[in-house]
Coordinates of N, CA and C in Angstrom, one line a residue:
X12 N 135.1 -26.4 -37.7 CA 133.8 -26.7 -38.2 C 133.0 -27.3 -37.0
X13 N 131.6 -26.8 -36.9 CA 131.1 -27.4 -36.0 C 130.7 -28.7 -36.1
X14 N 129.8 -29.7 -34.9 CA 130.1 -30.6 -34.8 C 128.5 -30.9 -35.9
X15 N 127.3 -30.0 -35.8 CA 126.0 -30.2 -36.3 C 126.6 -30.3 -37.9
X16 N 127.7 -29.2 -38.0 CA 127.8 -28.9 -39.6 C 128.3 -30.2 -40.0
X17 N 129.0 -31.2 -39.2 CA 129.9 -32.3 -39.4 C 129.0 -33.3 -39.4
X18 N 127.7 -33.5 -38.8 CA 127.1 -34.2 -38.4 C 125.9 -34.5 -40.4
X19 N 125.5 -33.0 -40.5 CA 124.7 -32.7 -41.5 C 125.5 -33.5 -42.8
X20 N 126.5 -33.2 -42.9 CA 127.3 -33.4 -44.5 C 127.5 -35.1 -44.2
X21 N 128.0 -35.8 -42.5 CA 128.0 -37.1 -42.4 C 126.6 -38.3 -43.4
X22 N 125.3 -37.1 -42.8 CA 123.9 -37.3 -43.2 C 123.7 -37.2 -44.3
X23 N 124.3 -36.5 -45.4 CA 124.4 -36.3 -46.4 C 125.2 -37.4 -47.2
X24 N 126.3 -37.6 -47.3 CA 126.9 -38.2 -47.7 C 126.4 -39.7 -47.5
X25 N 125.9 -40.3 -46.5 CA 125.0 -41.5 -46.0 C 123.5 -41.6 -47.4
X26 N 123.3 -40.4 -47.1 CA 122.1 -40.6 -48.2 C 122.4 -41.0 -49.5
X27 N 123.4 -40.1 -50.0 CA 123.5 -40.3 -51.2 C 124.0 -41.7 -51.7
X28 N 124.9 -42.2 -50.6 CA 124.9 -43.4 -51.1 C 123.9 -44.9 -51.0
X29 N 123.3 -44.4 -50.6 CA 121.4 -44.9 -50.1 C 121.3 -44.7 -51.7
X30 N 120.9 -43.3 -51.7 CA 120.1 -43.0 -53.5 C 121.2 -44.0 -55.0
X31 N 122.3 -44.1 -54.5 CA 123.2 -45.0 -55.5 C 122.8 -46.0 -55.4
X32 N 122.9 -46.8 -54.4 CA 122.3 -48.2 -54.5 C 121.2 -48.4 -55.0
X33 N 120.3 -47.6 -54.4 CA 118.5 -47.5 -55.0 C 118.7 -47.5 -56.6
X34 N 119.3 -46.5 -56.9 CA 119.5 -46.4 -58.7 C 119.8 -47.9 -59.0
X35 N 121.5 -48.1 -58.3 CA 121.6 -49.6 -59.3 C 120.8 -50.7 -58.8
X36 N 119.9 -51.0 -57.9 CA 119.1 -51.8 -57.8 C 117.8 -51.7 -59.4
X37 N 117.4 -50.3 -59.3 CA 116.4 -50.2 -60.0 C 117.2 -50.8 -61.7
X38 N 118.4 -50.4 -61.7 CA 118.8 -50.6 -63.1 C 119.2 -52.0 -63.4
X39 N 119.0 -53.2 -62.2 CA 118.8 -54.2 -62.3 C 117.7 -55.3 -62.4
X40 N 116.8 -53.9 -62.0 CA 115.6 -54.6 -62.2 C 114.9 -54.3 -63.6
X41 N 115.9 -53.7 -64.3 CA 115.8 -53.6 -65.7 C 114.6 -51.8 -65.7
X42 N 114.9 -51.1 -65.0 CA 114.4 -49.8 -64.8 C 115.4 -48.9 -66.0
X43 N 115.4 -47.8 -65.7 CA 115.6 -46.8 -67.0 C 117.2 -46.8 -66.4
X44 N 118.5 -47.4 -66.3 CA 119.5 -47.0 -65.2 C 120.3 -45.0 -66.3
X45 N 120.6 -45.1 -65.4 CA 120.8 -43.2 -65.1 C 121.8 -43.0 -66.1
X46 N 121.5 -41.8 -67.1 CA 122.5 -41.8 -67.9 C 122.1 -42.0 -69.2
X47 N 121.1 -42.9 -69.1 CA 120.7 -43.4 -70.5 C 119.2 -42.8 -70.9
X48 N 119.3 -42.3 -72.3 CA 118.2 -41.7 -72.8 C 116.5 -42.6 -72.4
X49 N 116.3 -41.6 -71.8 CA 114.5 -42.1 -71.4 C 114.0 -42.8 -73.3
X50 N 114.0 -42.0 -74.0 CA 113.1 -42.4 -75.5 C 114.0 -42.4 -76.7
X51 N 115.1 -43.1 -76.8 CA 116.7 -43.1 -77.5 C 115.9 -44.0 -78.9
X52 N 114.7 -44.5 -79.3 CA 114.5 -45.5 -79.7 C 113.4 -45.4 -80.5
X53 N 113.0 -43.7 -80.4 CA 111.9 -43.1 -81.3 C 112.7 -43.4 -83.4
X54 N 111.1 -43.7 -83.8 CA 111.4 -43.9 -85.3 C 111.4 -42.3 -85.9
X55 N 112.2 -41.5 -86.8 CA 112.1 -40.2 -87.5 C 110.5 -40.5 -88.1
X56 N 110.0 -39.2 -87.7 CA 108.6 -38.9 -88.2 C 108.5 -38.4 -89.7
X57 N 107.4 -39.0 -90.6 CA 107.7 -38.1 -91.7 C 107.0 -36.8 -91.5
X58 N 107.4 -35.8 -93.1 CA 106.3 -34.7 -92.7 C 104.8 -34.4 -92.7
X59 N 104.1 -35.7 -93.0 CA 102.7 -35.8 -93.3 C 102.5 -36.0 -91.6
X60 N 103.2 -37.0 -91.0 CA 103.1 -37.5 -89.7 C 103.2 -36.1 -88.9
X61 N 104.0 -35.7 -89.2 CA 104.0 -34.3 -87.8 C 102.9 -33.3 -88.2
X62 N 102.5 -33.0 -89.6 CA 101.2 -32.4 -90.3 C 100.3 -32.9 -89.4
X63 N 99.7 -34.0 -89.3 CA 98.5 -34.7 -88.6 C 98.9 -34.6 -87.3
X64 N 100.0 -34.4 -86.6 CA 100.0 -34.3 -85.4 C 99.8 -32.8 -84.8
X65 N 100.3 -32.3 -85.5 CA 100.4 -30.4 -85.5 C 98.6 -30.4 -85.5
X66 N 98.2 -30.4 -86.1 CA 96.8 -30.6 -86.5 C 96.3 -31.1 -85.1
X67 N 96.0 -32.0 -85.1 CA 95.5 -32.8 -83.9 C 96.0 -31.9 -82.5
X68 N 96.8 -31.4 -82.2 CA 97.2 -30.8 -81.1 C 96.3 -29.2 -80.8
X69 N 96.1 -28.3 -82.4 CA 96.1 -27.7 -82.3 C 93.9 -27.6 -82.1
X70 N 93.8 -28.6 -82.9 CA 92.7 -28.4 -82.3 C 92.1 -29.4 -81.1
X71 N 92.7 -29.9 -80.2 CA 92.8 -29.6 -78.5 C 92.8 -28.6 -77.9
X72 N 93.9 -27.8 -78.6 CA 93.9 -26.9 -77.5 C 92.8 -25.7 -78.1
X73 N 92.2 -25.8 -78.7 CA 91.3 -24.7 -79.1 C 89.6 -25.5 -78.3
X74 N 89.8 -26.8 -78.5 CA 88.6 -27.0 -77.8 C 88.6 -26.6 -76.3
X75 N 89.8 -26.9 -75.6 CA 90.1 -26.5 -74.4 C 90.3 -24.8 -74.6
X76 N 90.9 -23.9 -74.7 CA 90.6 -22.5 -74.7 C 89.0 -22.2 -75.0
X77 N 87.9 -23.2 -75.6 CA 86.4 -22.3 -76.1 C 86.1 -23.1 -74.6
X78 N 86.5 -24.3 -74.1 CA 85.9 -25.1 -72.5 C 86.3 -23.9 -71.5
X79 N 87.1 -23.1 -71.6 CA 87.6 -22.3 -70.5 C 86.5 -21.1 -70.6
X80 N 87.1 -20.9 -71.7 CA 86.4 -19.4 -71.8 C 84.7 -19.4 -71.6
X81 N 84.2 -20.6 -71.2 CA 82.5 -20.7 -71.7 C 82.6 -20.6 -70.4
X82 N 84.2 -21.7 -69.7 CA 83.6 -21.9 -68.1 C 83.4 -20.5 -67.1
X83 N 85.0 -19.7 -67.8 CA 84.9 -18.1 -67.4 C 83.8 -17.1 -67.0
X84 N 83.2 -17.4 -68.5 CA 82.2 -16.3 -68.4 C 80.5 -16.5 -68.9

């Protein structure tokens, strides 16, 4: 093995344990630490609730497709 290819993976391996520490620092600063669900903590939606949200999405994106299309043409 060459000595750049020895040199590269040395650099490598240096980093990553740079990026470890960084994580457990952050996960002591009470950041999201790795592994654990970003949004673990959501309440079940009923079906009225996802109705009004289905709804609400759907006419966004229709106001945005008539904003495009006006900008289009």
């Amino acid at each position: 093995m060459s000595k750049a290819v020895a040199a590269i993976k040395a650099e490598i391996a240096r980093k990553q344990a740079e990026i470890d520490a960084l994580k457990k620092a952050l996960a002591a600063l009470g950041g999201s630490p790795a592994g654990s669900p970003g949004r673990g903590n959501r309440k079940p939606r009923s079906e009225a609730q996802k109705r009004k949200i289905s709804a609400a999405l759907k006419k966004a994106w229709a106001e945005r497709k008539k904003a495009e299309r006006k900008a289009a043409g």
